[in-house]
């Protein structure tokens, strides 16, 4: 197809009749779209398709005239104007063409024709067509005309004209985007859209500080090497999947790992889900043959929370069978460690995650409830290397900052999901702290960038080897103010779990015995005698040094 200036339109640029019709209907449904079309110079003369497209010349002219005069396009006035032109012989249209226009107008002004979500999608589609329309029917012909004129004569201010075209082309992408006042004070009795309330996770080290997971939020876990980030995320991902099953939610908890392969990660997931010692799964391809029965319980099983009632003791086989009811349905582990076995998944950044997540949701017919990404540095470094920009890998501050925002815009908000993202405290910038100290995202420049777009940032320090306890510090919380931002967790290495142990952290022998015994009930400081010699300083978790 050739345009008015003789330039050929490519196959992708050809505007079909149905697309033009939908765009014109959009002018009537959304006056802002009509206003933008007028502002970039769309006139009735740009409807060049002839034949079935010709009636739109008169419809656009009438709508534009009414909008210019009244700042609105009333339905009855628009129909009356078209009938007047037809009766007066101004329009060279058939009667059936006029009736088709009236049907189109009536449909466009029908308030009950579509749901709100459909209207939103239609508007975006209409905006897309308008951008193509302006590009094909206005900008390219003007540019082609200038170039053709320059072949034989010198065009004055040729560079300035090209710059003007470039600016117009850039502005096309914002055509139809309407800006609204998001802080409009509602009238009495009007519907108010509230932020989603946090949903409890049954995970104490999350619920006691954040109240639970809030849809659309990004939560970061930040810590040094071997600080327990992967363990905390693994246990949380599995627990969330179990909660989806208990609540009857048709949702998935998805875990994406950029470091370890399934043979290393699966024992963590299985242990967290079944409360079976993870050492049983290591180098044991027939591990289920070694499961205990109710007659052959192992010593550790009598101390499990589910077995403390002393009446019904669940053995390893019982717990595995119970886990199988929900694990394979609600939990999904995606190996992004970039190897031949996985089809080299893992170098496409957030765009790759979004594409895979969309396919998973469509294939399983389930919603994405939570996404866990381990970890940010590997995600960014591989994407940059894949984009042939490896020379910038040593400066990751800006890409790291953008990862959280990309996950929010492409996954958390569209899927109404919560995303948890792990990141290592910037190597070379972080001055290691003793195990009894609290870390913060402000401890390293790269970590500040990581936390910028997070809704909450949990910082975990490397654990104390004597007590197996780690300090945790929510150095950033956007929504809600907990009683304290600090606390203590004990990570169980054998049965993968993370317990909150918010007693005073002293090095007294009494406190150590409580931690070793597995009793996570809070310990009153007055119940512990002061040790004769303090082995390590006391750092009370309730104190706050003002780190936001």
Coordinates of C-alpha atoms in Angstrom, one line a residue:
X1 CA 0.0 0.0 0.0
X2 CA 1.3 3.5 -0.9
X3 CA 0.7 6.6 1.2
X4 CA -0.1 10.0 -0.1
X5 CA 3.6 10.9 -0.6
X6 CA 4.4 7.8 -2.7
X7 CA 6.2 6.0 0.2
X8 CA 5.4 2.3 0.5
X9 CA 3.9 1.1 3.8
X10 CA 5.4 -2.1 5.1
X11 CA 3.3 -5.1 6.0
X12 CA 3.5 -4.3 9.7
X13 CA 2.6 -0.6 9.1
X14 CA -0.6 -1.3 7.1
X15 CA -3.7 -0.2 9.1
X16 CA -6.7 -2.4 8.6
X17 CA -10.2 -1.2 8.5
X18 CA -11.2 -2.8 11.8
X19 CA -8.3 -1.2 13.5
X20 CA -9.2 2.3 12.1
X21 CA -12.8 1.7 13.2
X22 CA -11.7 0.8 16.8
X23 CA -9.5 3.9 17.0
X24 CA -12.4 6.1 15.9
X25 CA -14.7 4.4 18.5
X26 CA -11.9 5.2 21.0
X27 CA -12.2 8.9 20.1
X28 CA -15.8 8.8 21.2
X29 CA -15.3 6.7 24.3
X30 CA -12.3 8.7 25.5
X31 CA -12.3 12.3 24.6
X32 CA -8.7 12.6 25.8
X33 CA -7.7 10.4 22.9
X34 CA -9.5 12.7 20.5
X35 CA -7.8 15.7 22.0
X36 CA -4.3 14.1 21.6
X37 CA -5.1 13.2 18.0
X38 CA -6.0 16.8 17.3
X39 CA -2.9 18.1 19.1
X40 CA -0.5 16.1 16.8
X41 CA -2.3 17.2 13.7
X42 CA -4.7 14.4 12.8
X43 CA -7.3 15.8 10.4
X44 CA -10.2 14.3 8.4
X45 CA -7.9 14.2 5.4
X46 CA -5.7 11.6 7.0
X47 CA -8.3 8.9 6.6
X48 CA -7.0 7.9 3.2
X49 CA -8.1 4.3 2.9
X50 CA -11.1 5.1 0.7
X51 CA -14.1 2.8 0.4
X52 CA -15.2 1.6 3.9
X53 CA -12.9 4.1 5.6
X54 CA -14.5 7.2 3.9
X55 CA -17.3 7.6 6.4
X56 CA -14.8 8.2 9.2
X57 CA -13.8 11.4 7.5
X58 CA -17.2 12.9 8.4
X59 CA -17.4 11.2 11.8
X60 CA -14.0 12.6 12.8
X61 CA -14.8 16.0 11.4
X62 CA -18.0 16.2 13.4
X63 CA -16.5 14.9 16.6
X64 CA -13.5 17.2 16.4
X65 CA -15.7 20.2 15.8
X66 CA -17.9 19.5 18.7
X67 CA -15.0 18.9 21.0
X68 CA -13.3 22.1 20.0
X69 CA -16.5 24.1 20.6
X70 CA -17.8 22.4 23.7
X71 CA -14.8 20.5 25.1
X72 CA -17.0 17.4 24.9
X73 CA -18.6 15.1 22.3
X74 CA -22.3 14.7 23.2
X75 CA -23.9 11.6 21.6
X76 CA -27.1 13.3 20.4
X77 CA -25.3 16.3 19.1
X78 CA -22.9 14.1 17.1
X79 CA -25.7 12.1 15.5
X80 CA -27.7 15.3 14.8
X81 CA -24.7 16.9 13.1
X82 CA -24.1 13.9 10.8
X83 CA -27.8 13.7 9.9
X84 CA -27.9 17.4 9.1
X85 CA -24.9 17.0 6.8
X86 CA -26.5 14.0 5.1
X87 CA -29.8 15.7 4.6
X88 CA -28.1 18.9 3.3
X89 CA -26.1 16.9 0.7
X90 CA -22.8 17.7 2.4
X91 CA -21.8 14.0 2.8
X92 CA -21.4 11.8 -0.2
X93 CA -22.4 8.7 1.7
X94 CA -25.1 6.1 1.2
X95 CA -27.9 5.8 3.8
X96 CA -26.6 2.5 5.0
X97 CA -23.2 4.1 5.6
X98 CA -24.8 6.7 7.8
X99 CA -26.7 4.0 9.8
X100 CA -23.4 2.1 10.3
X101 CA -21.9 5.3 11.8
X102 CA -24.9 5.8 14.1
X103 CA -24.6 2.2 15.3
X104 CA -20.9 2.7 16.0
X105 CA -21.7 5.9 18.0
X106 CA -24.4 4.2 20.0
X107 CA -22.1 1.4 20.9
X108 CA -19.3 3.8 21.9
X109 CA -21.6 5.7 24.3
X110 CA -23.2 2.6 25.9
X111 CA -22.1 2.7 29.6
X112 CA -22.9 -0.9 30.3
X113 CA -21.3 -2.4 27.2
X114 CA -18.1 -3.6 29.0
X115 CA -16.5 -4.2 32.3
X116 CA -13.9 -1.9 33.7
X117 CA -11.0 -4.2 33.0
X118 CA -12.2 -4.6 29.4
X119 CA -12.5 -0.8 29.0
X120 CA -8.9 -0.4 30.3
X121 CA -7.6 -3.0 27.9
X122 CA -9.6 -1.4 25.0
X123 CA -8.2 2.0 25.7
X124 CA -4.7 0.7 25.7
X125 CA -5.4 -1.0 22.4
X126 CA -6.9 2.2 20.9
X127 CA -3.9 4.2 22.0
X128 CA -1.6 1.7 20.3
X129 CA -3.5 2.1 17.0
X130 CA -3.4 5.9 17.3
X131 CA 0.4 5.8 17.7
X132 CA 0.7 3.7 14.5
X133 CA -1.8 5.9 12.7
X134 CA 0.1 9.1 13.4
X135 CA 3.4 7.4 12.6
X136 CA 2.2 6.0 9.2
X137 CA -0.2 8.7 8.1
X138 CA 1.6 11.8 9.3
X139 CA 5.3 11.5 10.4
X140 CA 6.7 9.2 7.8
X141 CA 5.0 11.0 4.8
X142 CA 6.3 14.3 6.1
X143 CA 9.8 13.0 6.5
X144 CA 9.7 11.3 3.1
X145 CA 8.6 14.5 1.5
X146 CA 11.5 16.4 3.1
X147 CA 14.0 13.8 1.9
X148 CA 12.5 13.7 -1.6
X149 CA 12.7 17.5 -1.8
X150 CA 16.4 17.5 -0.7
X151 CA 17.4 15.4 -3.7
X152 CA 17.4 18.4 -6.1
X153 CA 17.3 21.4 -3.9
X154 CA 18.9 22.5 -0.6
X155 CA 16.3 22.3 2.2
X156 CA 16.7 25.1 4.7
X157 CA 17.3 23.9 8.3
X158 CA 17.3 20.3 7.2
X159 CA 18.9 19.2 10.5
X160 CA 16.4 21.2 12.5
X161 CA 13.5 19.5 10.6
X162 CA 15.0 16.0 11.3
X163 CA 15.3 16.9 15.0
X164 CA 11.7 18.0 15.0
X165 CA 10.6 14.7 13.5
X166 CA 12.6 12.9 16.1
X167 CA 10.9 14.8 18.9
X168 CA 7.4 14.1 17.4
X169 CA 8.3 10.4 17.0
X170 CA 9.3 10.2 20.7
X171 CA 6.1 11.9 21.8
X172 CA 4.0 9.3 19.9
X173 CA 4.5 6.7 22.6
X174 CA 2.6 8.9 25.1
X175 CA -0.4 9.6 23.0
X176 CA -3.6 8.9 24.8
X177 CA -1.9 8.5 28.2
X178 CA -4.3 10.4 30.4
X179 CA -3.0 11.9 33.7
X180 CA -5.5 11.8 36.6
X181 CA -5.4 13.2 40.1
X182 CA -4.7 10.1 42.2
X183 CA -5.3 12.0 45.4
X184 CA -8.8 13.2 44.7
X185 CA -10.8 13.6 48.0
X186 CA -13.9 11.3 47.7
X187 CA -17.4 12.4 48.4
X188 CA -19.3 11.0 51.3
X189 CA -20.4 7.4 50.5
X190 CA -18.1 7.1 47.5
X191 CA -16.2 3.9 47.0
X192 CA -12.6 4.1 48.2
X193 CA -9.8 1.9 46.9
X194 CA -7.6 0.9 49.7
X195 CA -4.1 -0.6 49.6
X196 CA -4.2 -4.4 50.0
X197 CA -3.9 -5.5 53.7
X198 CA -1.0 -7.8 54.6
X199 CA -1.9 -11.5 54.6
X200 CA -0.4 -13.4 57.5
X201 CA 2.2 -16.0 56.4
X202 CA 2.5 -18.0 59.7
X203 CA 6.2 -17.1 59.5
X204 CA 7.1 -15.2 62.7
X205 CA 10.1 -13.4 61.4
X206 CA 7.9 -11.9 58.7
X207 CA 4.5 -11.5 60.4
X208 CA 5.8 -9.8 63.6
X209 CA 7.5 -7.1 61.5
X210 CA 5.5 -6.7 58.3
X211 CA 2.2 -8.2 59.4
X212 CA 2.5 -10.7 56.5
X213 CA 2.8 -10.4 52.7
X214 CA 1.2 -7.5 50.9
X215 CA 0.2 -8.1 47.3
X216 CA 2.4 -6.1 44.9
X217 CA 5.3 -5.6 47.4
X218 CA 9.0 -6.3 46.9
X219 CA 10.8 -7.6 50.0
X220 CA 14.6 -7.8 50.0
X221 CA 16.8 -10.1 52.0
X222 CA 20.3 -8.7 52.4
X223 CA 23.3 -10.3 54.1
X224 CA 26.9 -11.3 53.8
X225 CA 28.2 -14.5 52.2
X226 CA 26.9 -17.6 54.1
X227 CA 24.5 -15.4 56.1
X228 CA 21.5 -17.7 55.6
X229 CA 19.7 -15.8 52.9
X230 CA 19.0 -18.9 50.8
X231 CA 17.9 -20.9 53.8
X232 CA 15.5 -18.2 54.9
X233 CA 14.0 -17.8 51.4
X234 CA 13.7 -21.5 50.9
X235 CA 11.8 -22.1 54.1
X236 CA 9.6 -19.1 53.4
X237 CA 8.8 -20.2 49.9
X238 CA 7.7 -23.6 51.0
X239 CA 5.7 -22.3 54.0
X240 CA 3.8 -19.9 51.7
X241 CA 3.0 -22.8 49.3
X242 CA 1.6 -24.7 52.2
X243 CA -0.5 -21.8 53.2
X244 CA -2.0 -21.5 49.7
X245 CA -3.1 -25.1 50.1
X246 CA -4.6 -24.6 53.6
X247 CA -6.5 -21.5 52.5
X248 CA -7.7 -23.2 49.3
X249 CA -6.0 -20.5 47.1
X250 CA -5.4 -21.5 43.5
X251 CA -1.9 -20.0 43.7
X252 CA 1.7 -20.9 43.1
X253 CA 4.8 -20.2 45.2
X254 CA 7.7 -20.0 42.7
X255 CA 11.3 -20.1 43.6
X256 CA 14.0 -19.1 41.0
X257 CA 17.6 -19.8 41.8
X258 CA 20.5 -18.5 39.8
X259 CA 23.3 -20.3 41.7
X260 CA 22.6 -23.9 42.7
X261 CA 21.1 -26.8 40.7
X262 CA 18.3 -29.1 41.8
X263 CA 20.5 -31.7 43.4
X264 CA 21.6 -29.1 45.9
X265 CA 18.3 -27.2 46.4
X266 CA 15.8 -30.1 46.6
X267 CA 17.0 -31.4 50.0
X268 CA 16.3 -27.9 51.4
X269 CA 12.8 -27.7 50.0
X270 CA 11.9 -31.3 50.9
X271 CA 13.2 -30.9 54.5
X272 CA 11.3 -27.6 55.0
X273 CA 8.1 -29.1 53.6
X274 CA 8.2 -32.5 55.4
X275 CA 10.2 -31.6 58.6
X276 CA 12.6 -34.5 57.8
X277 CA 16.3 -34.2 58.5
X278 CA 17.7 -33.1 55.2
X279 CA 20.8 -35.2 55.6
X280 CA 18.6 -38.2 54.7
X281 CA 18.2 -36.9 51.2
X282 CA 21.9 -36.4 50.5
X283 CA 23.5 -39.0 48.3
X284 CA 20.6 -41.3 48.9
X285 CA 18.6 -42.0 45.8
X286 CA 16.2 -44.4 47.7
X287 CA 15.8 -42.2 50.7
X288 CA 12.2 -43.2 51.3
X289 CA 13.4 -46.7 52.2
X290 CA 15.0 -45.2 55.3
X291 CA 11.9 -43.3 56.5
X292 CA 10.9 -44.0 60.0
X293 CA 7.5 -45.5 60.9
X294 CA 5.4 -44.9 64.0
X295 CA 7.1 -47.9 65.6
X296 CA 10.6 -46.8 64.7
X297 CA 10.6 -43.1 65.5
X298 CA 14.0 -41.3 65.5
X299 CA 15.1 -39.3 68.5
X300 CA 14.7 -35.9 66.8
X301 CA 11.1 -36.6 65.8
X302 CA 9.8 -36.5 69.4
X303 CA 10.9 -32.8 69.6
X304 CA 9.1 -31.7 66.5
X305 CA 6.2 -29.2 67.1
X306 CA 3.7 -31.4 65.4
X307 CA 4.7 -34.3 67.8
X308 CA 4.8 -32.5 71.1
X309 CA 1.3 -33.4 72.1
X310 CA 2.5 -36.9 72.8
X311 CA -0.6 -38.6 71.5
X312 CA -0.2 -39.0 67.8
X313 CA 3.4 -39.2 66.7
X314 CA 3.9 -38.5 63.0
X315 CA 6.7 -40.5 61.6
X316 CA 8.8 -39.5 58.5
X317 CA 6.6 -41.5 56.2
X318 CA 3.5 -39.8 57.5
X319 CA 4.9 -36.4 57.1
X320 CA 6.1 -37.1 53.6
X321 CA 2.7 -38.4 52.6
X322 CA 1.1 -35.3 54.1
X323 CA 3.5 -33.0 52.3
X324 CA 2.8 -34.6 48.9
X325 CA -0.8 -33.4 49.1
X326 CA 0.2 -29.8 48.4
X327 CA 3.9 -29.6 47.6
X328 CA 3.8 -30.6 43.9
X329 CA 0.7 -28.5 43.2
X330 CA 1.5 -25.2 45.0
X331 CA 5.3 -25.1 44.9
X332 CA 7.5 -24.7 41.8
X333 CA 11.3 -24.5 41.6
X334 CA 12.8 -23.1 38.4
X335 CA 16.5 -23.8 37.8
X336 CA 18.1 -20.6 36.3
X337 CA 21.6 -21.7 37.0
X338 CA 22.4 -21.5 33.2
X339 CA 23.5 -24.9 32.0
X340 CA 22.7 -27.2 29.1
X341 CA 20.3 -29.3 31.1
X342 CA 18.0 -26.3 31.7
X343 CA 18.2 -24.9 28.2
X344 CA 20.6 -22.2 29.4
X345 CA 17.8 -20.3 31.3
X346 CA 19.3 -17.6 33.5
X347 CA 20.8 -14.8 31.3
X348 CA 17.6 -12.9 30.2
X349 CA 17.1 -10.8 33.3
X350 CA 13.7 -9.8 34.6
X351 CA 12.2 -10.0 31.1
X352 CA 13.0 -13.8 31.0
X353 CA 11.4 -14.3 34.4
X354 CA 8.3 -12.5 33.3
X355 CA 8.0 -14.6 30.1
X356 CA 8.5 -17.9 32.0
X357 CA 6.1 -16.8 34.8
X358 CA 3.4 -16.0 32.2
X359 CA 3.8 -19.4 30.6
X360 CA 3.7 -21.2 33.9
X361 CA 0.5 -19.4 35.0
X362 CA -1.2 -20.2 31.7
X363 CA -0.1 -23.8 31.6
X364 CA -1.0 -24.6 35.2
X365 CA -4.2 -22.5 35.2
X366 CA -3.1 -21.0 38.5
X367 CA -2.2 -17.5 39.8
X368 CA 1.2 -16.5 40.9
X369 CA 0.9 -15.7 44.6
X370 CA 4.6 -15.3 45.5
X371 CA 7.9 -15.2 43.7
X372 CA 11.3 -15.8 45.3
X373 CA 14.5 -14.8 43.4
X374 CA 17.9 -15.9 44.5
X375 CA 19.8 -13.8 43.8
X376 CA 20.0 -10.3 42.4
X377 CA 23.8 -10.0 41.5
X378 CA 23.8 -13.2 39.4
X379 CA 20.6 -12.1 37.6
X380 CA 22.1 -8.7 36.6
X381 CA 25.7 -9.9 35.8
X382 CA 24.5 -12.6 33.4
X383 CA 22.0 -10.3 31.6
X384 CA 24.7 -7.7 31.1
X385 CA 27.2 -10.2 29.9
X386 CA 24.6 -11.6 27.5
X387 CA 23.9 -8.1 26.2
X388 CA 27.6 -7.7 25.3
X389 CA 28.1 -5.1 28.0
X390 CA 30.5 -7.1 30.2
X391 CA 32.8 -4.1 30.6
X392 CA 30.3 -2.5 32.9
X393 CA 29.8 -5.5 35.2
X394 CA 32.1 -4.1 37.8
X395 CA 29.7 -1.2 38.3
X396 CA 26.3 -2.8 39.3
X397 CA 24.8 -0.1 41.4
X398 CA 22.4 1.2 38.8
X399 CA 21.3 -2.2 37.4
X400 CA 20.8 -3.7 40.9
X401 CA 18.6 -0.7 41.8
X402 CA 16.5 -1.3 38.7
X403 CA 16.0 -5.0 39.3
X404 CA 13.5 -4.5 42.2
X405 CA 11.6 -1.9 40.2
X406 CA 11.4 -4.2 37.1
X407 CA 10.1 -7.0 39.3
X408 CA 7.5 -4.7 40.7
X409 CA 6.2 -3.4 37.4
X410 CA 6.5 -6.7 35.4
X411 CA 5.5 -9.3 38.0
X412 CA 4.4 -8.1 41.4
X413 CA 1.8 -5.6 40.3
X414 CA 0.4 -7.3 37.2
X415 CA 0.1 -10.7 39.1
X416 CA -0.9 -9.2 42.5
X417 CA 2.0 -11.2 43.9
X418 CA 4.6 -10.7 46.5
X419 CA 8.2 -10.9 45.4
X420 CA 11.2 -11.7 47.7
X421 CA 14.6 -10.9 46.3
X422 CA 17.9 -11.9 47.9
X423 CA 21.2 -10.0 47.5
X424 CA 24.6 -10.2 49.0
X425 CA 26.1 -7.3 50.9
X426 CA 28.4 -5.5 48.4
X427 CA 31.7 -7.4 48.5
X428 CA 34.7 -5.1 49.0
X429 CA 32.5 -2.4 50.5
X430 CA 31.1 -4.2 53.5
X431 CA 33.1 -4.3 56.7
X432 CA 32.2 -7.5 58.4
X433 CA 30.5 -7.1 61.7
X434 CA 30.6 -9.5 64.7
X435 CA 27.8 -12.0 64.8
X436 CA 26.1 -10.3 67.6
X437 CA 25.8 -7.0 65.7
X438 CA 23.0 -5.9 63.4
X439 CA 23.6 -5.1 59.7
X440 CA 21.9 -2.6 57.5
X441 CA 21.5 -1.8 53.9
X442 CA 23.4 1.5 54.6
X443 CA 26.5 -0.5 55.4
X444 CA 27.6 -0.6 51.8
X445 CA 27.0 1.8 48.8
X446 CA 25.8 -1.0 46.5
X447 CA 23.4 -2.2 49.2
X448 CA 21.8 1.3 49.4
X449 CA 21.0 1.1 45.7
X450 CA 19.5 -2.4 46.1
X451 CA 17.1 -1.2 48.8
X452 CA 15.9 1.9 47.1
X453 CA 12.9 0.4 45.3
X454 CA 12.1 -2.2 48.0
X455 CA 9.0 -2.0 50.2
X456 CA 11.0 -3.7 53.0
X457 CA 14.6 -4.8 53.4
X458 CA 15.5 -7.5 55.9
X459 CA 19.2 -7.6 56.8
X460 CA 20.6 -10.8 58.3
X461 CA 24.1 -11.1 59.7
X462 CA 26.3 -14.2 59.7
X463 CA 25.3 -16.4 62.6
X464 CA 27.1 -17.0 65.9
X465 CA 28.5 -20.5 65.6
X466 CA 28.1 -21.2 69.4
X467 CA 24.4 -20.4 69.6
X468 CA 23.5 -20.8 66.0
X469 CA 21.6 -17.5 66.2
X470 CA 21.6 -14.7 63.7
X471 CA 20.6 -11.1 64.1
X472 CA 17.9 -9.7 61.8
X473 CA 17.2 -6.0 61.2
X474 CA 14.4 -4.6 59.0
X475 CA 16.4 -1.6 58.0
X476 CA 13.6 -0.4 55.7
X477 CA 9.9 -0.7 56.1
X478 CA 7.5 1.4 54.0
X479 CA 4.2 0.3 55.4
X480 CA 3.6 -0.1 59.1
X481 CA 5.8 0.6 62.2
X482 CA 6.6 -2.5 64.2
X483 CA 7.4 -2.4 67.9
X484 CA 11.0 -3.1 67.0
X485 CA 12.8 -3.5 63.7
X486 CA 15.3 -5.9 65.2
X487 CA 15.3 -9.5 66.3
X488 CA 17.1 -12.8 66.4
X489 CA 16.5 -16.0 64.4
X490 CA 17.9 -19.5 64.9
X491 CA 18.4 -21.4 61.6
X492 CA 18.0 -25.2 62.0
X493 CA 20.4 -26.8 59.6
X494 CA 19.0 -30.4 59.9
X495 CA 15.3 -29.8 59.6
X496 CA 15.3 -26.7 57.5
X497 CA 13.4 -24.1 59.5
X498 CA 13.9 -20.6 60.8
X499 CA 12.8 -19.8 64.4
X500 CA 12.3 -16.3 65.8
X501 CA 14.1 -16.1 69.2
X502 CA 13.6 -12.6 70.5
X503 CA 15.2 -12.9 74.0
X504 CA 18.0 -10.8 75.2
X505 CA 21.1 -11.9 73.4
X506 CA 23.7 -12.6 76.0
X507 CA 26.5 -15.1 76.1
X508 CA 25.4 -16.6 79.4
X509 CA 25.4 -20.3 79.6
X510 CA 21.7 -20.4 80.5
X511 CA 20.8 -18.6 77.2
X512 CA 22.9 -21.0 75.2
X513 CA 21.3 -24.0 76.8
X514 CA 17.8 -22.7 75.8
X515 CA 18.9 -22.2 72.3
X516 CA 20.5 -25.6 72.0
X517 CA 17.5 -27.3 73.5
X518 CA 15.2 -25.7 70.8
X519 CA 13.0 -23.8 73.3
X520 CA 12.1 -20.6 71.4
X521 CA 9.9 -19.1 74.1
X522 CA 11.1 -15.6 75.0
X523 CA 13.4 -15.5 78.0
X524 CA 13.0 -12.7 80.6
X525 CA 16.3 -11.0 81.3
X526 CA 15.6 -11.2 85.0
X527 CA 15.4 -15.0 84.9
X528 CA 19.0 -15.2 83.8
X529 CA 21.8 -14.7 86.2
X530 CA 24.5 -12.3 85.0
X531 CA 27.5 -14.4 84.0
X532 CA 30.7 -14.0 85.8
X533 CA 32.5 -13.1 82.7
X534 CA 30.9 -11.6 79.6
X535 CA 32.2 -13.3 76.6
X536 CA 30.6 -11.0 74.0
X537 CA 28.9 -7.6 74.3
X538 CA 25.2 -7.3 74.6
X539 CA 23.3 -5.7 71.7
X540 CA 19.6 -5.3 72.6
X541 CA 17.3 -5.9 69.7
X542 CA 14.8 -3.3 70.9
X543 CA 17.3 -0.5 70.5
X544 CA 17.1 1.5 67.3
X545 CA 20.0 3.6 66.1
X546 CA 17.8 5.5 63.7
X547 CA 18.6 3.3 60.7
X548 CA 15.6 3.6 58.4

